[in-house]
Amino acid sequence: MSRTPSLSPLRILLCLPLIGAPAASAAAQDTERQDTTAAPVRVQPEKEEKELRPVGPVDSASVLFDGRVLFAVRGIPGFPAGDRADGIADRIRQLARDRSFDLGALNTREANLGIEIRAGDELLFTVTHIDAELVGIPRLALADIYLDHIRDTVAEYRADREPRALLFRGLFALAATVVLVLVLLLLRWLYRRSLSVVERRYGARVKDITFKSVQIIRADSLRKLIDSSLRGLYGLTVLSLVYVYLNGVLGLFPWTRGFARSLLDLVLDPLRTIVLGLFGYLPNLLFIAILALVTRFLLRVIKLYLSSIARGRLHIRNFEPEWAWPTYRLIRIIVLAFFVVVAYPYIPGSGSAAFKGVSIFLGIIVSLGSSSVIGNVIAGYSMTYRRTFKVGDRVRIGDEIGDVREIRLLVTHLRSPKNEEIVVPNSVIIGTNVVNYSSIARREGLILHTTVGIGYEVPWRQVEAMLLEAAKRTEGLRREPPPFVLQRALGDFCVTYELNAYCDDPHGMFALYTALHRNILDVFNEYGVQIMTPSYEGDPEEPKIVSQDRWFESPASSPESQRHEPAAQSSDGPSSPPAETPSGSDPA
């Protein structure tokens, strides 16, 4: 039965909520497709009602035509809403392109499945009772509304593609482009002009912001802030003008009208997604924030406790104060690792494949590039707890001698006697012999030693006495324990004597060596003994020996004179040698 379409006031009122309803119902679209141009199947009404009932959740899709939403339809079992909407849009598009078709031939016809909307004798689609349920109005009224909407849309589709209309809109777009270029050039001139005016009038007035002689903001920072503000205002104005231009020009042509309508959404959709995502992740972010506060409080408590140990206010048995800060850093790494493990499932996007891929990639990079770093960190902690040295010690690491200034996890900083900074990786220190001049010197003193080579013609007792006298004259050497002399070698041309003396200041060892060498030279010159090792060229006329009557030449003293002389000697007399060693026994 054919009906002539008519517009009643009731139907006009029913059209108003229809425009917004399809956009809210366009949710899910499937992929299967079915041809609806076939003749409807004649079945009993009670069976039709049962078969057209949607199964499960509501399946609806929007019919898109020429970049706009016409209306929404629902799916039925075996025919998803997305496929149905695509088929309806294709048939309306074919109808619109056929300019020979009279839009007055659009009509509605009641059938067993619903109200059919036809283009002459060709079926466009059927408005079913489940489509009416989606909008909430009767099928007949909904079919009339759809028919009027299709007629108006097709008429507008044909009018937009008229050659005369396209020519007029093309000229309008060209004029708008010219105006945009002129306005952008004017804005560029105004922007540069404003920069020069601000710099000329206010550049000299911009000064540093200070509070009680404390500089808060520098003048050049304020100038950069002003320039950035003007640049931002200029950029925002340009972007607004370009958006208005694109939205207007692209909206003139039917092929780009859909893009023009979604142009603002291209910018707002990411922002909307970010904001909605943040709101969705608020519970997780709140959990992470609370966990971060608890972790921070725990680290503060641990730091306060270990700082008391480092300052000597708190003592723990067998725990050195210098271990406090390395221990805190180690505990902090463990606590932060535990925080990351607990917070990881609550991080936004942690379950996505992209997040996992980036995590694996970063893990590979760290594992390949941080082997030496991890080795230095482990070496740094090993040195700390092994007490190899501490800050302030005079040490020798390999060929480098210096005072320890700072011990870090990766490297150790030394200052050489020549005021040079030496940076040594901790892994190198672990694999190298380290000499610490200060560790034992604090308790027992550091032994400074130097050697001289004296010919065989000089009595050894005299040489030892002169060396001990030189040590006695050197300021800074300890008297107790007393200095002593060792005969290190009986060479081919000389006897090698080694003078050993104790000192309390390892940092002044080079100055003490200098003073000791000066005194050795002075004493040997006073007693006429040359410090020179002759090379052998031939047998001398007389053998290079020391006769017994010269054994105790000055400043040496014989055992008989030592028994008769008082223990306390005059200040200018020679100092007594230490207890005789096997090399110092009297051969007589």
XYZ file of C-alpha atoms in Angstrom:
588
model
C 0.000 0.000 0.000
C 1.499 3.284 -1.110
C 1.433 6.410 0.986
C 2.015 9.956 -0.148
C 4.525 11.604 2.225
C 3.304 14.642 4.069
C 4.721 16.828 6.845
C 2.512 17.336 9.842
C 3.378 19.488 12.875
C 3.719 16.346 14.965
C 6.266 14.876 12.562
C 8.219 18.121 12.449
C 8.457 18.086 16.246
C 9.541 14.443 16.147
C 12.373 15.366 13.757
C 14.060 17.570 16.338
C 15.366 14.833 18.690
C 16.159 12.621 15.709
C 19.150 14.699 14.605
C 21.052 14.117 17.859
C 19.932 10.532 18.440
C 21.951 8.832 15.661
C 25.219 10.402 16.729
C 24.793 9.077 20.267
C 23.927 5.590 19.054
C 26.834 5.099 16.558
C 28.999 2.798 18.683
C 29.965 -0.579 17.225
C 30.292 -1.650 13.596
C 30.875 -5.224 12.364
C 32.473 -6.412 9.131
C 30.007 -8.801 7.479
C 27.703 -7.536 4.770
C 24.383 -8.673 3.271
C 22.451 -7.464 0.251
C 19.145 -5.907 1.292
C 17.898 -5.182 -2.231
C 16.386 -8.643 -2.502
C 12.672 -9.022 -2.153
C 11.518 -9.327 1.454
C 10.788 -12.826 2.704
C 7.141 -13.431 3.455
C 6.789 -14.976 6.899
C 4.137 -15.000 9.578
C 3.980 -11.834 11.714
C 4.589 -13.709 14.954
C 7.708 -15.339 13.504
C 8.887 -11.950 12.105
C 8.631 -10.439 15.553
C 10.769 -13.233 16.970
C 13.396 -13.179 14.213
C 13.866 -9.414 14.239
C 14.555 -9.295 17.940
C 18.196 -8.246 18.581
C 20.221 -10.831 20.429
C 22.578 -9.687 23.196
C 23.721 -6.058 23.547
C 22.224 -3.312 21.358
C 23.934 -3.319 17.935
C 23.497 0.024 16.186
C 25.389 2.000 13.544
C 25.086 5.392 11.870
C 24.323 5.837 8.173
C 26.986 8.238 6.871
C 26.346 10.102 3.636
C 28.353 12.980 2.203
C 30.250 13.492 5.469
C 27.193 13.694 7.703
C 25.117 11.336 9.839
C 21.621 10.769 8.430
C 20.193 8.412 11.042
C 20.979 5.244 12.973
C 19.861 1.679 12.353
C 20.034 -1.465 14.451
C 21.344 -4.854 13.542
C 19.387 -8.077 13.460
C 20.577 -11.664 13.885
C 22.803 -12.519 10.928
C 22.894 -8.932 9.668
C 25.141 -6.607 11.759
C 24.236 -2.952 12.049
C 27.470 -1.814 10.386
C 26.828 -3.828 7.225
C 23.242 -2.658 7.113
C 24.244 1.010 7.476
C 26.876 0.701 4.713
C 24.341 -0.861 2.336
C 21.791 1.890 2.967
C 24.447 4.596 2.412
C 25.534 3.023 -0.894
C 21.982 2.890 -2.243
C 21.300 6.516 -1.239
C 24.579 7.558 -2.905
C 23.596 5.803 -6.164
C 20.226 7.533 -5.994
C 21.830 10.956 -5.485
C 24.178 10.509 -8.460
C 21.300 9.635 -10.769
C 20.081 13.149 -11.620
C 17.372 11.736 -13.874
C 15.532 10.400 -10.845
C 12.778 12.663 -9.509
C 12.920 13.030 -5.741
C 9.154 13.210 -5.697
C 9.120 9.478 -6.493
C 10.479 8.683 -3.025
C 7.734 6.972 -1.065
C 7.006 4.666 1.831
C 5.182 1.356 1.758
C 4.027 -0.849 4.596
C 5.297 -4.425 4.482
C 5.413 -7.453 6.719
C 8.885 -6.607 8.113
C 8.173 -2.908 8.599
C 7.818 0.320 6.632
C 9.717 0.203 3.346
C 11.309 3.378 1.974
C 11.480 3.132 -1.820
C 12.892 5.113 -4.720
C 10.106 4.422 -7.185
C 9.883 0.669 -7.266
C 13.411 0.094 -5.896
C 13.747 -0.660 -2.203
C 16.198 1.549 -0.271
C 15.706 0.027 3.185
C 13.051 -1.038 5.659
C 12.295 0.732 8.936
C 11.683 -2.080 11.420
C 10.169 -1.978 14.854
C 13.633 -2.356 16.452
C 14.717 0.801 14.579
C 11.715 2.568 16.062
C 12.633 1.306 19.515
C 16.083 2.885 19.109
C 14.474 6.352 18.693
C 11.361 5.753 20.742
C 8.654 6.722 18.168
C 6.264 4.674 15.988
C 7.566 3.040 12.813
C 5.276 4.973 10.482
C 6.271 8.376 11.847
C 9.941 7.382 11.848
C 9.740 6.239 8.198
C 8.208 9.598 7.154
C 10.966 11.462 9.014
C 13.660 9.332 7.353
C 12.072 9.897 3.940
C 12.056 13.690 4.329
C 15.626 13.603 5.607
C 16.807 11.549 2.628
C 14.998 13.829 0.159
C 16.573 16.974 1.628
C 20.049 15.413 1.792
C 19.976 14.177 -1.811
C 18.746 17.563 -3.025
C 21.564 19.300 -1.189
C 24.043 16.721 -2.532
C 23.047 17.552 -6.126
C 22.995 21.307 -5.535
C 26.524 21.296 -4.048
C 27.887 19.706 -7.219
C 26.365 22.125 -9.711
C 29.137 23.670 -11.919
C 27.940 27.200 -11.255
C 27.998 26.683 -7.488
C 31.461 25.105 -7.636
C 32.800 28.027 -9.682
C 31.387 30.584 -7.249
C 32.835 28.719 -4.243
C 36.205 28.350 -5.972
C 36.407 32.110 -6.494
C 35.387 32.658 -2.890
C 38.148 30.264 -1.705
C 40.715 32.109 -3.848
C 39.676 35.438 -2.340
C 39.850 33.980 1.154
C 43.373 32.697 0.436
C 44.516 36.148 -0.688
C 43.015 37.742 2.402
C 44.706 35.164 4.645
C 48.119 35.827 3.093
C 47.711 39.592 3.530
C 46.580 39.212 7.133
C 49.519 36.894 7.917
C 51.980 39.380 6.416
C 50.387 42.170 8.466
C 50.631 40.069 11.631
C 54.290 39.307 10.884
C 55.015 43.016 10.552
C 53.136 43.820 13.751
C 54.999 41.064 15.607
C 58.419 42.362 14.605
C 57.334 45.922 15.269
C 56.139 45.035 18.773
C 59.433 43.284 19.535
C 61.439 46.346 18.559
C 59.121 48.698 20.472
C 59.274 46.593 23.639
C 63.055 46.326 23.414
C 63.498 50.042 22.818
C 61.104 51.303 25.484
C 61.338 48.684 28.181
C 64.595 46.825 27.507
C 66.700 49.153 29.659
C 64.113 49.136 32.450
C 64.150 45.381 32.874
C 66.523 44.602 35.740
C 67.331 41.694 37.988
C 64.776 40.784 40.628
C 66.544 40.474 43.973
C 65.471 39.936 47.543
C 67.901 40.863 50.304
C 70.891 40.777 47.948
C 69.801 37.354 46.672
C 69.241 37.242 42.916
C 65.893 35.565 42.194
C 65.393 36.204 38.459
C 68.004 37.543 36.082
C 67.237 40.393 33.694
C 68.008 38.348 30.581
C 65.580 35.684 31.808
C 62.848 38.312 32.071
C 63.611 39.504 28.537
C 63.396 35.931 27.251
C 60.062 35.538 29.064
C 58.647 38.646 27.401
C 59.903 37.534 23.976
C 58.446 34.062 24.499
C 55.081 35.543 25.503
C 54.914 37.698 22.379
C 56.013 34.775 20.219
C 53.375 32.533 21.789
C 50.648 35.129 21.247
C 51.730 35.552 17.634
C 51.754 31.786 17.035
C 48.338 31.314 18.659
C 46.851 34.075 16.481
C 48.321 32.552 13.321
C 46.994 29.097 14.187
C 43.523 30.503 14.878
C 43.427 32.306 11.545
C 44.632 29.224 9.678
C 41.973 27.091 11.395
C 39.200 29.538 10.481
C 40.472 29.646 6.894
C 40.711 25.864 6.503
C 37.351 25.270 8.166
C 35.644 27.792 5.896
C 37.348 26.924 2.612
C 37.191 23.152 3.032
C 33.533 23.457 4.034
C 32.716 25.075 0.695
C 33.286 21.916 -1.308
C 31.357 18.704 -0.759
C 34.393 16.472 -1.130
C 36.250 18.170 1.748
C 33.278 19.135 3.898
C 33.578 16.065 6.089
C 37.241 16.822 6.814
C 36.352 20.429 7.643
C 33.772 19.264 10.178
C 36.322 16.989 11.846
C 39.186 19.500 11.683
C 38.676 20.746 15.214
C 38.268 17.197 16.453
C 41.746 16.374 15.136
C 43.096 18.728 17.797
C 40.532 18.250 20.515
C 40.280 14.450 20.334
C 43.849 13.826 21.573
C 43.336 16.343 24.367
C 39.978 14.780 25.197
C 41.549 11.323 25.210
C 44.337 12.501 27.512
C 41.937 14.172 29.946
C 39.532 11.217 29.996
C 42.472 8.838 30.368
C 43.747 10.818 33.333
C 40.334 10.728 34.955
C 40.158 6.988 34.293
C 43.575 6.448 35.845
C 42.936 8.676 38.875
C 42.594 5.712 41.295
C 45.865 4.217 40.031
C 47.616 7.589 40.144
C 46.331 8.137 43.668
C 47.749 4.756 44.712
C 51.116 5.613 43.137
C 51.140 9.010 44.889
C 50.427 7.432 48.292
C 53.082 4.783 47.674
C 55.573 7.514 46.718
C 54.831 9.418 49.944
C 55.305 6.285 52.047
C 58.571 5.502 50.241
C 59.812 9.063 50.711
C 58.989 8.969 54.429
C 60.773 5.628 54.824
C 63.889 6.940 53.075
C 63.880 10.032 55.273
C 63.769 7.898 58.419
C 66.611 5.694 57.172
C 68.646 8.760 56.199
C 68.151 10.355 59.612
C 69.237 7.160 61.355
C 72.365 6.657 59.228
C 73.305 10.352 59.364
C 73.408 10.043 63.165
C 75.878 7.190 62.755
C 77.965 9.185 60.268
C 78.169 12.171 62.672
C 79.128 9.973 65.605
C 75.929 10.556 67.579
C 74.979 6.898 67.360
C 77.330 3.953 67.557
C 76.813 0.399 66.343
C 79.270 -2.317 67.154
C 81.537 -3.287 64.231
C 79.931 -0.661 61.999
C 82.254 2.141 60.916
C 80.864 5.698 60.600
C 82.250 6.040 57.056
C 79.999 3.150 56.018
C 76.839 5.145 56.795
C 76.350 7.049 53.523
C 77.321 4.161 51.194
C 74.898 1.972 53.138
C 72.166 4.588 52.744
C 72.719 4.746 48.987
C 72.555 0.959 48.768
C 69.346 0.805 50.828
C 67.844 3.610 48.739
C 68.427 1.628 45.539
C 66.726 -1.415 47.079
C 63.750 0.624 48.351
C 63.285 2.412 45.019
C 63.477 -0.901 43.155
C 60.761 -2.274 45.441
C 58.688 0.884 44.777
C 58.975 0.391 41.008
C 57.979 -3.276 41.269
C 54.891 -2.467 43.341
C 53.872 0.595 41.289
C 54.480 -0.923 37.854
C 51.016 -2.527 37.421
C 49.377 0.801 38.290
C 51.334 2.883 35.742
C 49.045 4.038 32.877
C 49.678 1.886 29.827
C 51.929 -0.594 31.598
C 49.950 -3.505 30.193
C 50.156 -2.354 26.567
C 52.394 -4.065 24.043
C 54.126 -0.765 23.205
C 55.044 -0.169 26.840
C 56.414 -3.688 27.175
C 58.382 -3.335 23.944
C 59.956 -0.066 25.059
C 60.783 -1.604 28.459
C 62.518 -4.560 26.803
C 64.412 -2.245 24.431
C 65.628 -0.042 27.285
C 66.583 -3.130 29.289
C 68.722 -4.414 26.417
C 70.435 -1.034 26.015
C 71.151 -0.797 29.746
C 72.455 -4.364 29.939
C 74.781 -3.857 26.955
C 76.059 -0.423 27.870
C 76.268 -0.494 31.654
C 78.504 -3.489 32.319
C 81.495 -1.273 33.130
C 79.292 1.072 35.176
C 77.919 -1.782 37.268
C 81.451 -3.115 37.704
C 82.627 0.264 39.003
C 79.637 0.515 41.366
C 80.313 -2.930 42.829
C 84.006 -2.070 43.125
C 83.125 1.171 44.920
C 81.044 -0.611 47.540
C 83.693 -3.316 47.873
C 86.365 -0.718 48.623
C 84.117 1.011 51.127
C 83.359 -2.073 53.196
C 86.890 -3.457 52.869
C 88.215 -0.138 54.218
C 90.909 0.120 51.564
C 91.273 3.827 52.271
C 89.200 6.784 53.336
C 88.980 10.450 52.493
C 92.186 12.257 53.460
C 94.535 9.263 53.163
C 97.761 9.502 51.177
C 97.724 6.529 48.792
C 99.493 5.180 45.736
C 97.292 3.510 43.097
C 99.433 2.000 40.381
C 101.856 4.763 39.429
C 99.743 7.578 40.861
C 100.325 9.070 44.327
C 97.905 11.482 45.906
C 95.522 12.341 48.717
C 92.000 10.889 48.569
C 89.544 13.749 48.112
C 86.293 11.957 47.272
C 85.090 8.369 46.950
C 82.123 7.911 44.602
C 80.277 4.855 43.381
C 82.028 4.910 40.010
C 85.339 6.722 40.505
C 87.722 7.941 43.185
C 89.214 11.447 43.086
C 92.846 12.002 44.149
C 94.894 15.173 44.493
C 98.530 14.723 43.598
C 101.408 16.459 45.460
C 101.619 18.772 42.436
C 97.994 19.844 43.014
C 96.626 17.769 40.129
C 93.253 16.024 40.211
C 93.468 12.344 39.345
C 90.258 10.391 38.614
C 90.648 6.631 38.964
C 87.794 4.179 38.098
C 86.939 1.950 41.027
C 87.221 -1.177 38.889
C 90.868 -0.243 38.205
C 91.498 0.178 41.929
C 90.124 -3.289 42.661
C 92.501 -4.835 40.109
C 95.576 -2.802 41.130
C 97.872 -2.840 44.148
C 97.006 0.014 46.487
C 99.546 1.411 48.964
C 98.021 3.358 51.852
C 100.626 5.552 53.557
C 98.225 6.846 56.212
C 96.412 3.824 57.673
C 99.272 2.495 59.875
C 100.999 5.883 60.194
C 98.241 7.058 62.530
C 99.220 4.433 65.103
C 102.814 3.322 64.463
C 104.213 5.936 62.110
C 105.312 5.774 58.495
C 108.891 4.658 57.740
C 110.707 6.890 55.289
C 113.700 5.202 53.691
C 116.489 6.299 51.381
C 119.612 4.571 50.089
C 123.219 5.638 49.444
C 126.083 3.735 47.833
C 129.484 4.156 49.574
C 132.782 2.586 48.544
C 134.399 -0.261 50.440
C 137.246 1.944 51.649
C 134.910 3.796 54.059
C 134.219 2.004 57.389
C 130.614 0.850 57.574
C 130.368 1.923 61.198
C 131.281 5.460 60.168
C 128.690 5.445 57.364
C 125.911 4.229 59.657
C 126.787 6.799 62.272
C 126.704 9.591 59.704
C 123.318 8.445 58.389
C 121.869 8.331 61.894
C 123.263 11.788 62.555
C 121.534 13.097 59.429
C 118.238 11.582 60.589
C 118.699 13.178 63.991
C 119.101 16.618 62.419
C 115.927 16.305 60.311
C 112.903 18.039 61.842
C 109.657 16.115 61.593
C 111.130 12.632 62.075
C 110.204 10.735 65.198
C 112.801 9.963 67.846
C 110.876 6.939 69.019
C 111.105 4.395 67.578
C 114.698 5.444 66.708
C 115.991 5.494 63.124
C 118.004 2.515 61.931
C 120.311 1.612 59.030
C 120.264 -1.537 56.903
C 122.970 -2.723 54.534
C 120.872 -3.772 51.566
C 123.553 -5.041 49.226
C 127.305 -5.622 48.859
C 127.708 -4.623 45.246
C 130.680 -4.897 42.917
C 131.823 -1.331 43.562
C 130.003 -0.154 46.714
C 127.985 -1.042 49.760
C 124.292 -0.018 49.579
C 123.110 1.496 52.861
C 119.414 2.167 53.600
C 118.421 4.748 56.221
C 114.958 4.195 57.792
C 113.228 6.795 59.967
C 109.672 7.132 61.331
C 107.365 10.091 60.717
C 103.799 11.001 61.714
C 102.766 13.026 58.652
C 102.408 11.013 55.430
C 101.265 14.136 53.593
C 104.653 15.781 54.242
C 106.737 12.802 53.183
C 108.242 14.511 50.142
C 109.290 17.550 52.180
C 110.809 15.250 54.811
C 112.677 13.339 52.104
C 114.119 16.623 50.842
C 115.252 17.710 54.325
C 116.732 14.273 55.049
C 118.724 14.228 51.803
C 120.080 17.695 52.537
C 121.236 16.633 55.983
C 122.886 13.477 54.586
C 124.860 15.615 52.145
C 125.896 18.023 54.907
C 127.022 15.277 57.320
C 129.022 13.402 54.701
C 130.696 16.621 53.593
C 131.549 17.487 57.210
C 133.390 14.176 57.674
C 134.993 14.190 54.263
C 133.264 11.139 52.877
C 132.235 11.331 49.262
C 128.958 9.829 48.088
C 130.095 8.445 44.785
C 130.205 4.948 43.356
C 133.337 4.437 41.197
C 133.195 2.145 38.201
C 135.761 -0.605 37.894
C 138.475 -0.040 35.255
C 141.464 -1.882 36.743
C 143.075 -3.122 39.962
C 144.185 -0.279 42.260
C 147.750 -0.039 43.558
C 146.503 -0.661 47.103
C 143.522 -2.888 47.973
C 140.303 -1.089 48.896
C 140.073 -2.288 52.492
C 139.664 -0.652 55.884
C 142.406 -1.375 58.400
C 141.372 -2.210 61.954
C 142.733 1.080 63.332
C 140.255 2.955 61.138
C 137.196 0.963 62.121
C 135.871 3.576 64.515
C 136.760 6.806 62.737
C 134.648 9.797 63.668
C 131.769 9.999 64.193
C 131.688 6.276 65.037
C 132.605 5.197 68.591
C 134.140 1.936 69.789
C 132.333 -0.354 72.256
C 134.981 0.402 74.968
C 134.336 4.150 74.703
C 130.592 3.556 74.793
C 130.957 1.686 78.128
C 132.962 4.537 79.709
C 130.935 7.434 78.255
C 127.675 8.514 79.949
C 124.435 7.537 78.315
C 123.549 11.169 77.692
C 125.753 12.678 74.966
C 126.306 16.272 74.045
C 124.073 17.886 71.425
C 126.933 18.080 68.874
C 128.064 14.484 69.448
C 127.048 11.565 67.288
C 123.901 9.617 68.037
C 124.148 6.006 69.112
C 123.259 3.413 66.526
C 120.391 1.053 67.219
C 120.824 -2.435 68.561
C 123.397 -4.233 66.461
C 122.144 -6.484 63.769
C 124.114 -9.393 62.292
C 125.530 -6.984 59.735
C 126.684 -4.661 62.540
C 128.470 -7.233 64.770
C 132.095 -6.573 65.671
C 134.353 -8.960 63.685
C 137.133 -8.511 66.279
